[in-house]
XYZ file of C-alpha atoms in Angstrom:
391
model
C -79.315 -31.494 -35.442
C -81.327 -33.185 -38.220
C -84.516 -34.890 -38.014
C -85.794 -38.108 -39.161
C -89.304 -37.087 -41.096
C -90.903 -39.366 -39.170
C -89.992 -37.039 -36.717
C -90.710 -33.762 -38.133
C -94.085 -34.795 -38.964
C -94.741 -34.622 -35.041
C -92.363 -31.668 -34.805
C -91.810 -28.405 -36.765
C -88.072 -27.199 -36.346
C -87.428 -24.235 -34.110
C -90.861 -24.397 -33.035
C -91.787 -23.034 -29.383
C -94.438 -24.547 -27.662
C -94.278 -22.564 -24.836
C -95.899 -19.574 -27.392
C -99.022 -21.066 -27.399
C -99.617 -21.787 -24.014
C -97.702 -25.120 -24.196
C -100.734 -26.752 -26.615
C -99.439 -29.674 -28.292
C -101.814 -29.025 -30.634
C -101.478 -26.232 -32.750
C -104.469 -23.997 -32.238
C -106.774 -23.075 -34.831
C -107.054 -19.332 -35.518
C -110.734 -19.037 -36.354
C -111.191 -15.348 -37.359
C -111.142 -13.626 -40.699
C -109.359 -10.260 -38.692
C -106.789 -9.726 -37.161
C -106.248 -6.155 -34.981
C -103.890 -4.193 -34.773
C -102.147 -2.178 -31.560
C -101.473 0.801 -33.320
C -100.827 2.420 -37.098
C -97.983 -0.181 -38.178
C -97.430 -2.274 -35.822
C -99.131 -5.603 -36.970
C -98.450 -8.821 -35.192
C -97.807 -9.999 -38.994
C -100.952 -11.431 -39.583
C -103.946 -8.585 -40.887
C -106.070 -10.908 -42.733
C -107.077 -14.519 -42.750
C -107.060 -14.314 -46.909
C -103.484 -13.251 -46.808
C -101.847 -15.178 -43.598
C -103.154 -17.150 -40.211
C -101.229 -18.864 -38.286
C -102.641 -22.169 -38.381
C -102.116 -22.359 -41.920
C -98.887 -20.697 -41.468
C -98.040 -23.541 -39.468
C -99.031 -26.346 -41.660
C -97.169 -23.923 -44.959
C -94.341 -24.511 -42.790
C -94.647 -28.332 -41.954
C -95.050 -29.168 -45.140
C -92.682 -26.862 -46.444
C -90.132 -28.575 -44.413
C -91.478 -32.109 -45.632
C -90.611 -31.295 -49.039
C -87.300 -29.412 -48.442
C -88.745 -26.155 -50.067
C -88.328 -23.040 -48.861
C -91.835 -21.796 -49.041
C -95.380 -23.949 -49.273
C -98.491 -22.273 -49.617
C -101.823 -23.991 -49.148
C -105.005 -23.665 -50.307
C -108.624 -24.495 -50.312
C -108.351 -27.385 -52.956
C -105.194 -29.307 -55.535
C -107.245 -28.187 -58.593
C -106.736 -24.213 -56.777
C -103.095 -24.688 -55.716
C -102.465 -25.962 -59.911
C -104.690 -23.424 -61.242
C -102.449 -20.388 -59.646
C -99.363 -21.998 -60.896
C -100.910 -21.976 -64.096
C -101.462 -18.145 -63.641
C -97.477 -17.952 -63.659
C -97.727 -18.345 -67.740
C -98.971 -15.704 -70.259
C -101.431 -16.068 -73.551
C -98.544 -17.617 -76.645
C -96.524 -19.709 -73.125
C -96.304 -23.190 -74.549
C -96.393 -26.201 -71.289
C -95.724 -29.974 -72.016
C -97.536 -31.886 -69.883
C -98.186 -36.183 -69.692
C -100.585 -37.550 -71.668
C -101.595 -39.627 -68.701
C -102.638 -37.017 -66.087
C -105.601 -36.523 -63.389
C -108.543 -36.013 -65.616
C -109.404 -32.900 -63.178
C -105.766 -31.047 -63.936
C -106.645 -32.045 -67.880
C -109.924 -30.436 -67.848
C -108.474 -27.301 -66.268
C -105.672 -27.050 -68.983
C -108.112 -27.513 -71.885
C -110.827 -25.560 -70.397
C -109.102 -22.729 -68.778
C -105.618 -22.205 -69.064
C -106.116 -23.019 -72.914
C -108.876 -20.542 -73.376
C -106.849 -17.755 -71.689
C -104.040 -18.242 -74.368
C -101.491 -20.914 -73.238
C -100.862 -23.614 -75.640
C -99.965 -27.738 -74.502
C -98.589 -30.803 -75.879
C -98.912 -33.650 -74.147
C -97.030 -36.736 -74.689
C -96.182 -39.946 -72.804
C -92.585 -38.116 -70.672
C -91.987 -41.247 -69.225
C -91.185 -43.317 -72.743
C -89.658 -40.293 -75.385
C -87.063 -37.753 -75.785
C -88.681 -34.612 -73.986
C -86.204 -32.583 -75.820
C -88.075 -33.335 -79.328
C -91.175 -31.447 -77.724
C -89.650 -28.414 -76.399
C -90.394 -25.444 -78.647
C -89.229 -21.654 -78.657
C -92.443 -20.259 -76.193
C -91.799 -23.792 -73.782
C -92.349 -22.819 -70.407
C -92.320 -25.653 -68.155
C -93.026 -29.249 -68.147
C -95.576 -30.717 -66.021
C -96.188 -33.958 -64.678
C -96.592 -36.851 -62.261
C -95.261 -39.541 -61.295
C -96.250 -42.212 -60.516
C -99.191 -40.607 -63.048
C -103.221 -41.249 -62.501
C -104.031 -44.036 -62.809
C -101.604 -45.664 -65.379
C -98.598 -45.543 -62.519
C -95.839 -43.859 -65.777
C -93.155 -43.333 -63.802
C -90.426 -40.671 -65.232
C -87.270 -40.071 -64.365
C -87.310 -36.865 -62.614
C -83.200 -35.995 -61.992
C -82.750 -36.393 -65.876
C -86.138 -34.473 -67.062
C -84.435 -31.844 -64.865
C -81.757 -31.688 -66.497
C -83.546 -30.993 -69.611
C -85.435 -28.416 -68.258
C -82.601 -26.236 -66.774
C -80.763 -27.032 -69.373
C -83.515 -25.151 -71.679
C -84.188 -22.446 -68.869
C -87.760 -23.624 -68.352
C -89.945 -24.781 -65.208
C -90.359 -28.143 -63.799
C -93.535 -28.832 -62.244
C -94.187 -32.224 -60.486
C -97.532 -33.223 -59.017
C -96.296 -35.314 -55.724
C -99.461 -36.648 -54.564
C -99.787 -40.113 -55.344
C -96.746 -40.589 -53.725
C -96.664 -37.737 -51.047
C -93.228 -36.278 -49.096
C -92.671 -39.367 -46.661
C -92.119 -41.293 -50.263
C -90.774 -38.535 -52.680
C -89.101 -35.412 -52.810
C -89.352 -34.088 -56.463
C -87.152 -30.655 -55.457
C -84.220 -32.589 -53.787
C -84.144 -34.291 -58.037
C -84.518 -31.011 -59.552
C -87.919 -29.773 -59.643
C -89.224 -26.123 -59.533
C -92.803 -26.404 -58.166
C -93.794 -29.031 -56.285
C -98.253 -29.970 -56.000
C -100.176 -32.195 -53.974
C -103.661 -32.168 -53.454
C -103.282 -32.642 -49.339
C -107.025 -34.045 -49.441
C -105.350 -37.536 -50.024
C -102.132 -39.043 -48.193
C -101.086 -35.598 -46.290
C -104.639 -34.815 -44.949
C -105.367 -38.603 -44.613
C -108.356 -39.271 -42.756
C -111.191 -38.322 -45.980
C -112.024 -35.632 -44.327
C -110.346 -32.489 -45.398
C -109.857 -30.778 -48.910
C -106.434 -29.481 -49.637
C -104.046 -28.388 -51.819
C -99.788 -27.101 -51.925
C -97.608 -25.404 -54.107
C -93.720 -25.526 -52.893
C -91.486 -24.093 -53.903
C -87.059 -24.006 -53.526
C -86.850 -20.679 -55.348
C -87.428 -16.656 -53.677
C -88.245 -15.211 -56.247
C -90.980 -18.204 -57.594
C -92.166 -17.442 -53.805
C -92.335 -14.059 -54.222
C -94.557 -14.089 -57.473
C -97.107 -17.124 -56.542
C -97.212 -15.682 -53.058
C -98.885 -12.474 -54.858
C -100.686 -14.441 -57.422
C -101.988 -16.134 -54.203
C -103.157 -13.044 -52.053
C -105.006 -11.654 -55.632
C -106.688 -14.993 -56.704
C -107.769 -15.901 -53.154
C -107.673 -19.745 -52.271
C -106.249 -19.697 -49.078
C -107.168 -22.839 -47.097
C -108.920 -22.434 -44.251
C -107.949 -22.918 -40.291
C -110.389 -25.510 -39.533
C -109.258 -27.513 -42.157
C -105.496 -26.768 -41.998
C -105.599 -28.249 -38.515
C -107.334 -31.292 -39.709
C -103.983 -31.509 -42.305
C -101.938 -30.491 -39.662
C -103.300 -33.307 -37.592
C -103.370 -35.984 -40.831
C -99.657 -35.004 -41.016
C -98.791 -36.502 -37.446
C -99.743 -39.846 -38.999
C -98.092 -39.751 -42.057
C -95.314 -41.488 -41.457
C -97.097 -45.071 -39.931
C -100.277 -44.704 -42.489
C -97.492 -44.778 -45.561
C -95.744 -47.529 -44.166
C -98.866 -49.641 -43.522
C -100.335 -48.533 -46.668
C -97.304 -49.468 -48.750
C -96.991 -52.768 -46.895
C -101.108 -53.396 -47.966
C -100.344 -53.068 -51.203
C -97.468 -54.911 -52.228
C -99.469 -57.828 -50.975
C -102.751 -56.637 -52.731
C -100.385 -56.463 -55.700
C -98.970 -59.557 -55.314
C -102.357 -61.132 -55.151
C -103.880 -59.495 -57.929
C -101.326 -60.296 -59.947
C -101.774 -63.766 -59.499
C -105.652 -63.914 -59.660
C -107.111 -65.373 -62.443
C -109.710 -62.438 -63.233
C -107.139 -59.905 -63.411
C -105.431 -59.193 -66.822
C -103.325 -56.813 -65.974
C -101.819 -54.768 -62.434
C -99.967 -51.587 -62.485
C -97.883 -50.926 -59.764
C -94.416 -50.055 -59.456
C -93.455 -51.781 -56.492
C -93.554 -55.051 -58.743
C -90.460 -55.901 -60.041
C -91.842 -56.271 -63.821
C -93.277 -52.796 -63.917
C -90.916 -50.447 -65.920
C -90.587 -47.951 -63.660
C -89.388 -50.155 -60.775
C -85.943 -49.295 -61.100
C -86.351 -45.741 -61.235
C -88.907 -45.596 -58.019
C -85.804 -47.449 -55.814
C -83.484 -44.780 -57.339
C -85.340 -42.057 -56.776
C -88.231 -42.992 -53.973
C -87.652 -44.437 -50.288
C -90.967 -46.432 -51.294
C -93.629 -47.750 -53.882
C -96.814 -46.056 -52.487
C -99.897 -47.421 -52.397
C -101.679 -47.161 -55.262
C -102.601 -49.900 -57.909
C -104.353 -49.891 -61.023
C -105.419 -53.217 -62.089
C -107.931 -54.712 -65.319
C -110.311 -57.172 -65.534
C -112.060 -59.280 -68.131
C -115.239 -56.411 -69.145
C -117.252 -53.466 -68.480
C -119.561 -55.946 -66.507
C -117.395 -57.356 -64.449
C -115.738 -54.569 -63.269
C -118.986 -52.917 -62.134
C -120.453 -56.152 -60.388
C -116.804 -55.377 -58.337
C -117.546 -52.581 -57.592
C -121.338 -53.524 -56.142
C -119.710 -56.178 -54.353
C -116.825 -54.804 -52.308
C -117.571 -54.399 -48.329
C -114.941 -53.783 -47.069
C -113.076 -51.607 -49.957
C -115.426 -48.602 -50.773
C -116.886 -47.662 -54.039
C -115.332 -44.172 -53.718
C -113.697 -41.143 -55.816
C -110.958 -40.078 -53.229
C -107.667 -41.666 -52.173
C -104.769 -41.633 -50.224
C -107.390 -42.656 -46.744
C -106.932 -44.885 -43.995
C -109.616 -46.697 -45.660
C -109.464 -48.481 -48.884
C -111.095 -47.131 -51.993
C -112.212 -48.425 -55.455
C -112.922 -46.137 -57.913
C -113.578 -46.488 -62.086
C -111.562 -43.666 -63.817
C -113.759 -43.697 -66.720
C -116.746 -42.444 -65.081
C -115.131 -40.768 -62.224
C -111.219 -39.297 -62.064
C -111.231 -39.678 -65.503
C -115.133 -38.888 -66.950
C -114.455 -35.604 -68.732
C -111.065 -36.731 -70.355
C -112.186 -37.850 -73.863
C -112.629 -41.713 -75.363
C -109.788 -41.479 -77.963
C -107.334 -39.726 -75.080
C -108.147 -42.677 -72.542
C -107.614 -45.020 -74.790
C -104.313 -43.932 -76.224
C -103.289 -43.848 -72.596
C -104.383 -47.335 -71.819
C -107.837 -46.359 -69.416
C -110.662 -49.043 -70.136
C -113.695 -49.678 -68.961
C -112.499 -52.977 -68.243
C -110.065 -50.322 -65.474
C -110.210 -50.276 -61.702
C -107.661 -47.469 -59.806
C -107.107 -48.914 -56.252
C -106.794 -46.951 -53.152
C -104.977 -49.031 -49.909
C -105.467 -48.389 -47.106
C -104.263 -49.289 -43.535
C -106.778 -52.255 -42.548
C -105.745 -55.747 -42.284
C -104.696 -56.978 -45.501
C -105.861 -60.485 -45.385
C -109.428 -58.925 -45.461
C -108.424 -56.453 -48.302
C -107.390 -59.441 -49.983
C -110.858 -61.478 -48.859
C -112.877 -58.908 -49.990
C -111.295 -58.396 -54.054
C -112.018 -62.215 -53.897
C -115.249 -62.825 -52.781
C -115.966 -59.723 -55.029
C -114.115 -61.487 -58.199
C -116.098 -64.384 -57.593
C -119.600 -63.339 -57.516
C -118.722 -60.901 -60.125
C -117.628 -64.347 -62.416
C -121.040 -65.845 -61.084
C -123.095 -62.660 -62.804
C -120.893 -62.491 -65.901
C -121.179 -66.461 -66.670
C -117.188 -65.753 -66.465
C -114.726 -68.537 -66.208
C -111.453 -69.209 -66.403
C -110.971 -71.134 -69.138
C -113.409 -68.237 -71.014
């Protein structure tokens, strides 16, 4: 019997609840090491850096949600990306999207490039990717939608190119979560998540995931994971397991709110640009309808000036001014000083990220309260900045 994704968020297929005294909430195995009955008699668990039952339960759960054969749970999303980058060697070339989370760009520029890996960035949703592939290209790395510009790349079409050239396709699926999109089903080789975001869903745990469908790739990543030692601790693993229980209902509500907010922003005179793939005018709208089951809960928009943007940040009340995303509470972020602060200014400008740009992670509050909060913040900002629609 094949279960729906809503059911899979609650139940791990083949799991035996009686193995843990009938505990419905999976136990936290808060231990560093495991005792053996005798020489060569392991329970399957030896040392928590290598494996832990609570983390293993989470890994199986995320693997089944992403339709992979294995998932590795890391202590952060950046640790997951860092471990995946250890698959490559000096002299290898990786093609990356030009619009990525600033922390990923920083890792590639300051750590991986120093170790001899070559990177080329390009707007992957708009170019002929084959023109950027070289003899030493080993992977293509992207987000879709991208952070924060919401660019959407056709993953199935891109996968046909990467398979033709026998290179890896690595997709960060954080913005949509496995509830809305499954890149492995579209041809990706590795799927990454900042589990801190929609999977955990409550702004109370830091985690990262790498999911694969190829046994050889699984074995190599497991070896790197064991060697580099950035495994997720048991308590945070339990927090993410708990968060996944409500993934479906949270994503549905957050997306409903996001669609209403995007429409409001698109009609508000204080807003000069709205980027949300659920708006029919978005260039990635049709691709999203084809490769995803929803449009997500992330919106990027612009206001008239830097001063206006700062005034909005300082006068929202229900929406919180914070740097994360994907939780039950709505958060608003200023990319140029927060998520993308280490990205050079010319790159920001080329990608369309300005001092007027704001990013909104939509939560599950009452949508009229969210709209009202933005409306009053815009009005206050207009008063402070002396802005009028005629201006």
